[in-house]
Amino acid sequence: MYHHVKKLMYTVNIGEPDPRFGRMLLEQFGGANGELAAAMQYSIQGFNCEDAPRKDLLMDIGTEELSHLEVVGALIRMHLKPMKNEREAAEADPLVAIAGGGGVALFDSMGNAWTADYLKVTGDLAVDLRSNIAAEARAKIVYERLIAFTEDQGSKEALQFLMTREITHMRAFTAALESMEKAPFSIGIIEPTPVLVDQFFNASTGESQYGETDFSGPWNQGNGLTAVQSEIKGGQGLDVTPYTPKPGSQKPVPADSTPVGQYTGPVGKKQAALHERAKIEAEKNATVEV
C-alpha cells in the first residue's frame, strides 16, 4: 500500500528560475536513468522477489525513488515556471511549454517519451541486484553533471542530496548481493564450460596510426584469465570442446530465485520448496505494527 505524505523528502528552494536548466532536469524525471525508471525497476523486481528480506529491500528503495521523483518534479516546476507566461522562456522547450503547460511530463531532456524499455527486470535476484548497482552509478553521474551546469545554490543542494542517496542505495544493493553468499561470477544453475570460461580472446590485430598495440592487464592476464590469440594471428583460438553440464551444476544458494524452464530437473522444485518454507517462517516471525 502506498500512502502520500504531503511533505517532500527534501525541501526544495531555488533562487532565479532557469527554464533551460529545468529542461536538463527532465532527464532525471522521465529519462533512462531517472527516478521514475528506478522506482518502477526496483518495485517490479520486488513484486517478483521470492526472498522476503531482499524483497523488503527492493520495495523500500523503490518507494524512496518515488519520493525522489517528487523532489525532482518540484525542482523542475520551479525552474519551468516562467514558461507559463513568457514567450522567450517557452521557446526554450515548446514541447514542455505548449503540450505540457510548462510543467513536468514523462519526457527526458531531449523530449523522448518515457518507456518501460528502460527497466532491467530479469526475475533473477542476483542479476537484478547487479543491474541496480549499475543503475545507481549511472544516476549518480547524471546528478553530478547537472550540478556542474547550475550556479543556483538551492538547486545544487537538492541535487547533492539526491546524488548522495544514489551511493547509499549502491551500498545497500551491494551488501544485499554479498549477503547471498554466492561465489563470485556465480549466475544461475548451470556452470560455464571449463577452460573456455578462463580464456580472454585477443580480438585486436595490427598497430594503429598512433602506435597503439596490444595491452596487458588484469583483465586479460590475471584473476584466473589467460589471453588467447586468434587463429588469424597463428594462435590456438578459443577452446570450443563441447560441454553439457546438468542444471544444478552451478550450486544455488537459499536466496536465489526459482529457476525457470521445463528441464531444470529437481533443482527448480527444490528451490521453490525452499522459498515456500522460508516464507512460512518469515510470516511466523513477522512483527505487526499497531
PDB file of N, CA and C in Angstrom, residues 120-209:
ATOM      1  N   LYS A 120      15.241  -2.825 -16.221  1.00  0.00           N
ATOM      2  CA  LYS A 120      16.004  -4.070 -16.277  1.00  0.00           C
ATOM      3  C   LYS A 120      15.454  -5.006 -15.203  1.00  0.00           C
ATOM      4  N   VAL A 121      14.570  -5.885 -15.616  1.00  0.00           N
ATOM      5  CA  VAL A 121      13.929  -6.819 -14.692  1.00  0.00           C
ATOM      6  C   VAL A 121      14.055  -8.210 -15.286  1.00  0.00           C
ATOM      7  N   THR A 122      14.879  -9.068 -14.674  1.00  0.00           N
ATOM      8  CA  THR A 122      15.104 -10.409 -15.217  1.00  0.00           C
ATOM      9  C   THR A 122      14.391 -11.503 -14.435  1.00  0.00           C
ATOM     10  N   GLY A 123      13.974 -11.205 -13.203  1.00  0.00           N
ATOM     11  CA  GLY A 123      13.378 -12.233 -12.363  1.00  0.00           C
ATOM     12  C   GLY A 123      14.404 -13.086 -11.649  1.00  0.00           C
ATOM     13  N   ASP A 124      15.693 -12.804 -11.853  1.00  0.00           N
ATOM     14  CA  ASP A 124      16.760 -13.480 -11.113  1.00  0.00           C
ATOM     15  C   ASP A 124      17.344 -12.472 -10.137  1.00  0.00           C
ATOM     16  N   LEU A 125      17.247 -12.746  -8.856  1.00  0.00           N
ATOM     17  CA  LEU A 125      17.611 -11.777  -7.824  1.00  0.00           C
ATOM     18  C   LEU A 125      19.043 -11.282  -7.953  1.00  0.00           C
ATOM     19  N   ALA A 126      19.989 -12.205  -8.121  1.00  0.00           N
ATOM     20  CA  ALA A 126      21.394 -11.807  -8.195  1.00  0.00           C
ATOM     21  C   ALA A 126      21.659 -10.921  -9.410  1.00  0.00           C
ATOM     22  N   VAL A 127      21.044 -11.259 -10.543  1.00  0.00           N
ATOM     23  CA  VAL A 127      21.218 -10.457 -11.754  1.00  0.00           C
ATOM     24  C   VAL A 127      20.582  -9.088 -11.579  1.00  0.00           C
ATOM     25  N   ASP A 128      19.381  -9.053 -11.000  1.00  0.00           N
ATOM     26  CA  ASP A 128      18.689  -7.779 -10.809  1.00  0.00           C
ATOM     27  C   ASP A 128      19.455  -6.859  -9.852  1.00  0.00           C
ATOM     28  N   LEU A 129      20.028  -7.419  -8.806  1.00  0.00           N
ATOM     29  CA  LEU A 129      20.809  -6.592  -7.874  1.00  0.00           C
ATOM     30  C   LEU A 129      22.013  -5.976  -8.574  1.00  0.00           C
ATOM     31  N   ARG A 130      22.650  -6.738  -9.451  1.00  0.00           N
ATOM     32  CA  ARG A 130      23.783  -6.186 -10.213  1.00  0.00           C
ATOM     33  C   ARG A 130      23.320  -5.052 -11.132  1.00  0.00           C
ATOM     34  N   SER A 131      22.158  -5.227 -11.753  1.00  0.00           N
ATOM     35  CA  SER A 131      21.609  -4.166 -12.604  1.00  0.00           C
ATOM     36  C   SER A 131      21.328  -2.908 -11.788  1.00  0.00           C
ATOM     37  N   ASN A 132      20.852  -3.099 -10.571  1.00  0.00           N
ATOM     38  CA  ASN A 132      20.517  -1.954  -9.722  1.00  0.00           C
ATOM     39  C   ASN A 132      21.758  -1.185  -9.289  1.00  0.00           C
ATOM     40  N   ILE A 133      22.827  -1.909  -9.007  1.00  0.00           N
ATOM     41  CA  ILE A 133      24.092  -1.252  -8.644  1.00  0.00           C
ATOM     42  C   ILE A 133      24.549  -0.361  -9.794  1.00  0.00           C
ATOM     43  N   ALA A 134      24.463  -0.893 -11.016  1.00  0.00           N
ATOM     44  CA  ALA A 134      24.864  -0.116 -12.197  1.00  0.00           C
ATOM     45  C   ALA A 134      23.926   1.073 -12.413  1.00  0.00           C
ATOM     46  N   ALA A 135      22.617   0.868 -12.171  1.00  0.00           N
ATOM     47  CA  ALA A 135      21.647   1.946 -12.359  1.00  0.00           C
ATOM     48  C   ALA A 135      21.923   3.113 -11.410  1.00  0.00           C
ATOM     49  N   GLU A 136      22.255   2.796 -10.167  1.00  0.00           N
ATOM     50  CA  GLU A 136      22.563   3.852  -9.198  1.00  0.00           C
ATOM     51  C   GLU A 136      23.825   4.609  -9.588  1.00  0.00           C
ATOM     52  N   ALA A 137      24.807   3.889 -10.138  1.00  0.00           N
ATOM     53  CA  ALA A 137      26.049   4.542 -10.577  1.00  0.00           C
ATOM     54  C   ALA A 137      25.772   5.503 -11.730  1.00  0.00           C
ATOM     55  N   ARG A 138      24.913   5.081 -12.666  1.00  0.00           N
ATOM     56  CA  ARG A 138      24.581   5.959 -13.797  1.00  0.00           C
ATOM     57  C   ARG A 138      23.834   7.202 -13.320  1.00  0.00           C
ATOM     58  N   ALA A 139      22.884   7.005 -12.395  1.00  0.00           N
ATOM     59  CA  ALA A 139      22.131   8.146 -11.883  1.00  0.00           C
ATOM     60  C   ALA A 139      23.039   9.111 -11.129  1.00  0.00           C
ATOM     61  N   LYS A 140      24.002   8.568 -10.400  1.00  0.00           N
ATOM     62  CA  LYS A 140      24.925   9.418  -9.639  1.00  0.00           C
ATOM     63  C   LYS A 140      25.681  10.353 -10.566  1.00  0.00           C
ATOM     64  N   ILE A 141      26.166   9.814 -11.689  1.00  0.00           N
ATOM     65  CA  ILE A 141      26.973  10.638 -12.588  1.00  0.00           C
ATOM     66  C   ILE A 141      26.107  11.670 -13.310  1.00  0.00           C
ATOM     67  N   VAL A 142      24.830  11.345 -13.560  1.00  0.00           N
ATOM     68  CA  VAL A 142      23.920  12.321 -14.170  1.00  0.00           C
ATOM     69  C   VAL A 142      23.692  13.489 -13.219  1.00  0.00           C
ATOM     70  N   TYR A 143      23.458  13.189 -11.938  1.00  0.00           N
ATOM     71  CA  TYR A 143      23.277  14.267 -10.963  1.00  0.00           C
ATOM     72  C   TYR A 143      24.536  15.120 -10.849  1.00  0.00           C
ATOM     73  N   GLU A 144      25.686  14.490 -10.891  1.00  0.00           N
ATOM     74  CA  GLU A 144      26.946  15.231 -10.804  1.00  0.00           C
ATOM     75  C   GLU A 144      27.078  16.214 -11.959  1.00  0.00           C
ATOM     76  N   ARG A 145      26.694  15.767 -13.157  1.00  0.00           N
ATOM     77  CA  ARG A 145      26.779  16.648 -14.333  1.00  0.00           C
ATOM     78  C   ARG A 145      25.758  17.773 -14.260  1.00  0.00           C
ATOM     79  N   LEU A 146      24.571  17.489 -13.707  1.00  0.00           N
ATOM     80  CA  LEU A 146      23.583  18.552 -13.534  1.00  0.00           C
ATOM     81  C   LEU A 146      24.092  19.613 -12.563  1.00  0.00           C
ATOM     82  N   ILE A 147      24.719  19.173 -11.477  1.00  0.00           N
ATOM     83  CA  ILE A 147      25.298  20.110 -10.513  1.00  0.00           C
ATOM     84  C   ILE A 147      26.317  21.022 -11.197  1.00  0.00           C
ATOM     85  N   ALA A 148      27.034  20.461 -12.157  1.00  0.00           N
ATOM     86  CA  ALA A 148      28.090  21.216 -12.847  1.00  0.00           C
ATOM     87  C   ALA A 148      27.543  22.236 -13.838  1.00  0.00           C
ATOM     88  N   PHE A 149      26.206  22.229 -14.057  1.00  0.00           N
ATOM     89  CA  PHE A 149      25.629  23.160 -15.016  1.00  0.00           C
ATOM     90  C   PHE A 149      24.665  24.157 -14.378  1.00  0.00           C
ATOM     91  N   THR A 150      24.757  24.347 -13.071  1.00  0.00           N
ATOM     92  CA  THR A 150      23.942  25.380 -12.425  1.00  0.00           C
ATOM     93  C   THR A 150      24.753  26.080 -11.345  1.00  0.00           C
ATOM     94  N   GLU A 151      24.456  27.358 -11.183  1.00  0.00           N
ATOM     95  CA  GLU A 151      25.071  28.129 -10.102  1.00  0.00           C
ATOM     96  C   GLU A 151      24.065  28.408  -8.997  1.00  0.00           C
ATOM     97  N   ASP A 152      22.831  27.943  -9.186  1.00  0.00           N
ATOM     98  CA  ASP A 152      21.797  28.175  -8.190  1.00  0.00           C
ATOM     99  C   ASP A 152      22.049  27.307  -6.963  1.00  0.00           C
ATOM    100  N   GLN A 153      22.235  27.930  -5.822  1.00  0.00           N
ATOM    101  CA  GLN A 153      22.623  27.208  -4.619  1.00  0.00           C
ATOM    102  C   GLN A 153      21.552  26.219  -4.154  1.00  0.00           C
ATOM    103  N   GLY A 154      20.289  26.644  -4.194  1.00  0.00           N
ATOM    104  CA  GLY A 154      19.215  25.753  -3.771  1.00  0.00           C
ATOM    105  C   GLY A 154      19.133  24.505  -4.634  1.00  0.00           C
ATOM    106  N   SER A 155      19.323  24.698  -5.934  1.00  0.00           N
ATOM    107  CA  SER A 155      19.307  23.562  -6.852  1.00  0.00           C
ATOM    108  C   SER A 155      20.476  22.626  -6.570  1.00  0.00           C
ATOM    109  N   LYS A 156      21.638  23.204  -6.357  1.00  0.00           N
ATOM    110  CA  LYS A 156      22.830  22.393  -6.062  1.00  0.00           C
ATOM    111  C   LYS A 156      22.621  21.546  -4.808  1.00  0.00           C
ATOM    112  N   GLU A 157      22.028  22.165  -3.782  1.00  0.00           N
ATOM    113  CA  GLU A 157      21.842  21.451  -2.506  1.00  0.00           C
ATOM    114  C   GLU A 157      20.859  20.285  -2.675  1.00  0.00           C
ATOM    115  N   ALA A 158      19.776  20.512  -3.426  1.00  0.00           N
ATOM    116  CA  ALA A 158      18.802  19.447  -3.662  1.00  0.00           C
ATOM    117  C   ALA A 158      19.428  18.313  -4.475  1.00  0.00           C
ATOM    118  N   LEU A 159      20.194  18.684  -5.498  1.00  0.00           N
ATOM    119  CA  LEU A 159      20.842  17.676  -6.350  1.00  0.00           C
ATOM    120  C   LEU A 159      21.913  16.912  -5.577  1.00  0.00           C
ATOM    121  N   GLN A 160      22.603  17.610  -4.672  1.00  0.00           N
ATOM    122  CA  GLN A 160      23.611  16.937  -3.840  1.00  0.00           C
ATOM    123  C   GLN A 160      22.944  15.886  -2.949  1.00  0.00           C
ATOM    124  N   PHE A 161      21.764  16.224  -2.401  1.00  0.00           N
ATOM    125  CA  PHE A 161      21.012  15.258  -1.594  1.00  0.00           C
ATOM    126  C   PHE A 161      20.658  14.026  -2.418  1.00  0.00           C
ATOM    127  N   LEU A 162      20.103  14.254  -3.609  1.00  0.00           N
ATOM    128  CA  LEU A 162      19.688  13.143  -4.469  1.00  0.00           C
ATOM    129  C   LEU A 162      20.882  12.313  -4.919  1.00  0.00           C
ATOM    130  N   MET A 163      21.967  12.976  -5.271  1.00  0.00           N
ATOM    131  CA  MET A 163      23.174  12.277  -5.707  1.00  0.00           C
ATOM    132  C   MET A 163      23.728  11.387  -4.603  1.00  0.00           C
ATOM    133  N   THR A 164      23.707  11.889  -3.381  1.00  0.00           N
ATOM    134  CA  THR A 164      24.226  11.132  -2.240  1.00  0.00           C
ATOM    135  C   THR A 164      23.416   9.868  -1.994  1.00  0.00           C
ATOM    136  N   ARG A 165      22.094   9.954  -2.150  1.00  0.00           N
ATOM    137  CA  ARG A 165      21.242   8.785  -1.936  1.00  0.00           C
ATOM    138  C   ARG A 165      21.532   7.676  -2.947  1.00  0.00           C
ATOM    139  N   GLU A 166      22.011   8.050  -4.124  1.00  0.00           N
ATOM    140  CA  GLU A 166      22.384   7.021  -5.117  1.00  0.00           C
ATOM    141  C   GLU A 166      23.505   6.137  -4.564  1.00  0.00           C
ATOM    142  N   ILE A 167      24.471   6.752  -3.901  1.00  0.00           N
ATOM    143  CA  ILE A 167      25.579   5.978  -3.329  1.00  0.00           C
ATOM    144  C   ILE A 167      25.083   5.114  -2.176  1.00  0.00           C
ATOM    145  N   THR A 168      24.176   5.656  -1.365  1.00  0.00           N
ATOM    146  CA  THR A 168      23.592   4.869  -0.274  1.00  0.00           C
ATOM    147  C   THR A 168      22.919   3.614  -0.819  1.00  0.00           C
ATOM    148  N   HIS A 169      22.147   3.790  -1.885  1.00  0.00           N
ATOM    149  CA  HIS A 169      21.448   2.651  -2.481  1.00  0.00           C
ATOM    150  C   HIS A 169      22.419   1.659  -3.121  1.00  0.00           C
ATOM    151  N   MET A 170      23.469   2.180  -3.736  1.00  0.00           N
ATOM    152  CA  MET A 170      24.506   1.298  -4.282  1.00  0.00           C
ATOM    153  C   MET A 170      25.074   0.401  -3.193  1.00  0.00           C
ATOM    154  N   ARG A 171      25.343   0.999  -2.049  1.00  0.00           N
ATOM    155  CA  ARG A 171      25.902   0.248  -0.919  1.00  0.00           C
ATOM    156  C   ARG A 171      24.916  -0.807  -0.428  1.00  0.00           C
ATOM    157  N   ALA A 172      23.641  -0.439  -0.358  1.00  0.00           N
ATOM    158  CA  ALA A 172      22.625  -1.384   0.126  1.00  0.00           C
ATOM    159  C   ALA A 172      22.474  -2.561  -0.836  1.00  0.00           C
ATOM    160  N   PHE A 173      22.423  -2.271  -2.145  1.00  0.00           N
ATOM    161  CA  PHE A 173      22.294  -3.347  -3.127  1.00  0.00           C
ATOM    162  C   PHE A 173      23.537  -4.242  -3.132  1.00  0.00           C
ATOM    163  N   THR A 174      24.707  -3.625  -2.983  1.00  0.00           N
ATOM    164  CA  THR A 174      25.949  -4.402  -2.945  1.00  0.00           C
ATOM    165  C   THR A 174      25.970  -5.316  -1.729  1.00  0.00           C
ATOM    166  N   ALA A 175      25.560  -4.774  -0.575  1.00  0.00           N
ATOM    167  CA  ALA A 175      25.523  -5.581   0.647  1.00  0.00           C
ATOM    168  C   ALA A 175      24.522  -6.721   0.513  1.00  0.00           C
ATOM    169  N   ALA A 176      23.386  -6.454  -0.127  1.00  0.00           N
ATOM    170  CA  ALA A 176      22.376  -7.495  -0.323  1.00  0.00           C
ATOM    171  C   ALA A 176      22.911  -8.612  -1.206  1.00  0.00           C
ATOM    172  N   LEU A 177      23.630  -8.241  -2.257  1.00  0.00           N
ATOM    173  CA  LEU A 177      24.221  -9.238  -3.156  1.00  0.00           C
ATOM    174  C   LEU A 177      25.268 -10.063  -2.417  1.00  0.00           C
ATOM    175  N   GLU A 178      26.130  -9.393  -1.657  1.00  0.00           N
ATOM    176  CA  GLU A 178      27.174 -10.103  -0.918  1.00  0.00           C
ATOM    177  C   GLU A 178      26.573 -11.016   0.151  1.00  0.00           C
ATOM    178  N   SER A 179      25.448 -10.587   0.743  1.00  0.00           N
ATOM    179  CA  SER A 179      24.831 -11.379   1.804  1.00  0.00           C
ATOM    180  C   SER A 179      24.216 -12.670   1.280  1.00  0.00           C
ATOM    181  N   MET A 180      24.037 -12.770  -0.009  1.00  0.00           N
ATOM    182  CA  MET A 180      23.531 -14.009  -0.594  1.00  0.00           C
ATOM    183  C   MET A 180      24.589 -15.112  -0.534  1.00  0.00           C
ATOM    184  N   GLU A 181      25.850 -14.695  -0.338  1.00  0.00           N
ATOM    185  CA  GLU A 181      26.978 -15.618  -0.199  1.00  0.00           C
ATOM    186  C   GLU A 181      27.126 -16.525  -1.416  1.00  0.00           C
ATOM    187  N   LYS A 182      26.967 -15.917  -2.569  1.00  0.00           N
ATOM    188  CA  LYS A 182      27.207 -16.637  -3.814  1.00  0.00           C
ATOM    189  C   LYS A 182      28.678 -16.527  -4.189  1.00  0.00           C
ATOM    190  N   ALA A 183      29.193 -17.559  -4.852  1.00  0.00           N
ATOM    191  CA  ALA A 183      30.570 -17.493  -5.341  1.00  0.00           C
ATOM    192  C   ALA A 183      30.667 -16.377  -6.373  1.00  0.00           C
ATOM    193  N   PRO A 184      31.824 -15.705  -6.457  1.00  0.00           N
ATOM    194  CA  PRO A 184      31.978 -14.646  -7.464  1.00  0.00           C
ATOM    195  C   PRO A 184      31.650 -15.164  -8.867  1.00  0.00           C
ATOM    196  N   PHE A 185      30.915 -14.391  -9.625  1.00  0.00           N
ATOM    197  CA  PHE A 185      30.542 -14.715 -11.010  1.00  0.00           C
ATOM    198  C   PHE A 185      29.637 -15.938 -11.095  1.00  0.00           C
ATOM    199  N   SER A 186      28.990 -16.285  -9.994  1.00  0.00           N
ATOM    200  CA  SER A 186      28.038 -17.393 -10.000  1.00  0.00           C
ATOM    201  C   SER A 186      26.670 -16.854 -10.392  1.00  0.00           C
ATOM    202  N   ILE A 187      26.193 -17.270 -11.563  1.00  0.00           N
ATOM    203  CA  ILE A 187      24.897 -16.827 -12.076  1.00  0.00           C
ATOM    204  C   ILE A 187      24.098 -18.053 -12.475  1.00  0.00           C
ATOM    205  N   GLY A 188      22.878 -18.145 -12.017  1.00  0.00           N
ATOM    206  CA  GLY A 188      22.009 -19.230 -12.425  1.00  0.00           C
ATOM    207  C   GLY A 188      22.386 -20.571 -11.841  1.00  0.00           C
ATOM    208  N   ILE A 189      22.009 -21.657 -12.546  1.00  0.00           N
ATOM    209  CA  ILE A 189      22.194 -23.013 -12.014  1.00  0.00           C
ATOM    210  C   ILE A 189      23.018 -23.920 -12.938  1.00  0.00           C
ATOM    211  N   ILE A 190      23.493 -23.385 -14.073  1.00  0.00           N
ATOM    212  CA  ILE A 190      24.301 -24.183 -14.996  1.00  0.00           C
ATOM    213  C   ILE A 190      25.711 -23.612 -15.035  1.00  0.00           C
ATOM    214  N   GLU A 191      26.695 -24.429 -14.699  1.00  0.00           N
ATOM    215  CA  GLU A 191      28.074 -23.947 -14.659  1.00  0.00           C
ATOM    216  C   GLU A 191      28.591 -23.665 -16.067  1.00  0.00           C
ATOM    217  N   PRO A 192      29.509 -22.721 -16.213  1.00  0.00           N
ATOM    218  CA  PRO A 192      30.084 -22.433 -17.528  1.00  0.00           C
ATOM    219  C   PRO A 192      31.071 -23.525 -17.934  1.00  0.00           C
ATOM    220  N   THR A 193      31.462 -23.517 -19.184  1.00  0.00           N
ATOM    221  CA  THR A 193      32.385 -24.521 -19.719  1.00  0.00           C
ATOM    222  C   THR A 193      33.790 -24.303 -19.162  1.00  0.00           C
ATOM    223  N   PRO A 194      34.389 -25.328 -18.524  1.00  0.00           N
ATOM    224  CA  PRO A 194      35.755 -25.199 -18.006  1.00  0.00           C
ATOM    225  C   PRO A 194      36.731 -24.852 -19.136  1.00  0.00           C
ATOM    226  N   VAL A 195      37.835 -24.263 -18.779  1.00  0.00           N
ATOM    227  CA  VAL A 195      38.886 -23.806 -19.708  1.00  0.00           C
ATOM    228  C   VAL A 195      38.383 -22.606 -20.513  1.00  0.00           C
ATOM    229  N   LEU A 196      37.299 -22.780 -21.267  1.00  0.00           N
ATOM    230  CA  LEU A 196      36.753 -21.692 -22.085  1.00  0.00           C
ATOM    231  C   LEU A 196      36.426 -20.469 -21.237  1.00  0.00           C
ATOM    232  N   VAL A 197      35.890 -20.687 -20.034  1.00  0.00           N
ATOM    233  CA  VAL A 197      35.488 -19.585 -19.172  1.00  0.00           C
ATOM    234  C   VAL A 197      36.678 -18.747 -18.712  1.00  0.00           C
ATOM    235  N   ASP A 198      37.878 -19.326 -18.769  1.00  0.00           N
ATOM    236  CA  ASP A 198      39.079 -18.613 -18.309  1.00  0.00           C
ATOM    237  C   ASP A 198      39.868 -17.983 -19.445  1.00  0.00           C
ATOM    238  N   GLN A 199      39.359 -18.086 -20.673  1.00  0.00           N
ATOM    239  CA  GLN A 199      40.107 -17.592 -21.831  1.00  0.00           C
ATOM    240  C   GLN A 199      39.623 -16.209 -22.258  1.00  0.00           C
ATOM    241  N   PHE A 200      40.562 -15.273 -22.332  1.00  0.00           N
ATOM    242  CA  PHE A 200      40.275 -13.933 -22.857  1.00  0.00           C
ATOM    243  C   PHE A 200      40.723 -13.919 -24.315  1.00  0.00           C
ATOM    244  N   PHE A 201      39.784 -13.681 -25.222  1.00  0.00           N
ATOM    245  CA  PHE A 201      40.105 -13.729 -26.654  1.00  0.00           C
ATOM    246  C   PHE A 201      40.663 -12.389 -27.107  1.00  0.00           C
ATOM    247  N   ASN A 202      41.881 -12.393 -27.592  1.00  0.00           N
ATOM    248  CA  ASN A 202      42.512 -11.177 -28.093  1.00  0.00           C
ATOM    249  C   ASN A 202      42.024 -10.928 -29.509  1.00  0.00           C
ATOM    250  N   ALA A 203      41.066 -10.047 -29.653  1.00  0.00           N
ATOM    251  CA  ALA A 203      40.444  -9.798 -30.954  1.00  0.00           C
ATOM    252  C   ALA A 203      41.062  -8.612 -31.685  1.00  0.00           C
ATOM    253  N   SER A 204      42.198  -8.112 -31.195  1.00  0.00           N
ATOM    254  CA  SER A 204      42.853  -6.959 -31.824  1.00  0.00           C
ATOM    255  C   SER A 204      44.091  -7.419 -32.598  1.00  0.00           C
ATOM    256  N   THR A 205      44.259  -6.851 -33.762  1.00  0.00           N
ATOM    257  CA  THR A 205      45.468  -7.126 -34.547  1.00  0.00           C
ATOM    258  C   THR A 205      46.009  -5.825 -35.116  1.00  0.00           C
ATOM    259  N   GLY A 206      47.288  -5.831 -35.468  1.00  0.00           N
ATOM    260  CA  GLY A 206      47.896  -4.676 -36.104  1.00  0.00           C
ATOM    261  C   GLY A 206      48.278  -3.575 -35.140  1.00  0.00           C
ATOM    262  N   GLU A 207      48.633  -2.441 -35.722  1.00  0.00           N
ATOM    263  CA  GLU A 207      49.056  -1.277 -34.942  1.00  0.00           C
ATOM    264  C   GLU A 207      48.404  -0.054 -35.531  1.00  0.00           C
ATOM    265  N   SER A 208      47.831   0.794 -34.672  1.00  0.00           N
ATOM    266  CA  SER A 208      47.130   1.973 -35.164  1.00  0.00           C
ATOM    267  C   SER A 208      48.112   3.062 -35.586  1.00  0.00           C
ATOM    268  N   GLN A 209      47.572   4.096 -36.221  1.00  0.00           N
ATOM    269  CA  GLN A 209      48.409   5.224 -36.639  1.00  0.00           C
ATOM    270  C   GLN A 209      49.023   5.961 -35.458  1.00  0.00           C
TER     271      GLN A 209
END
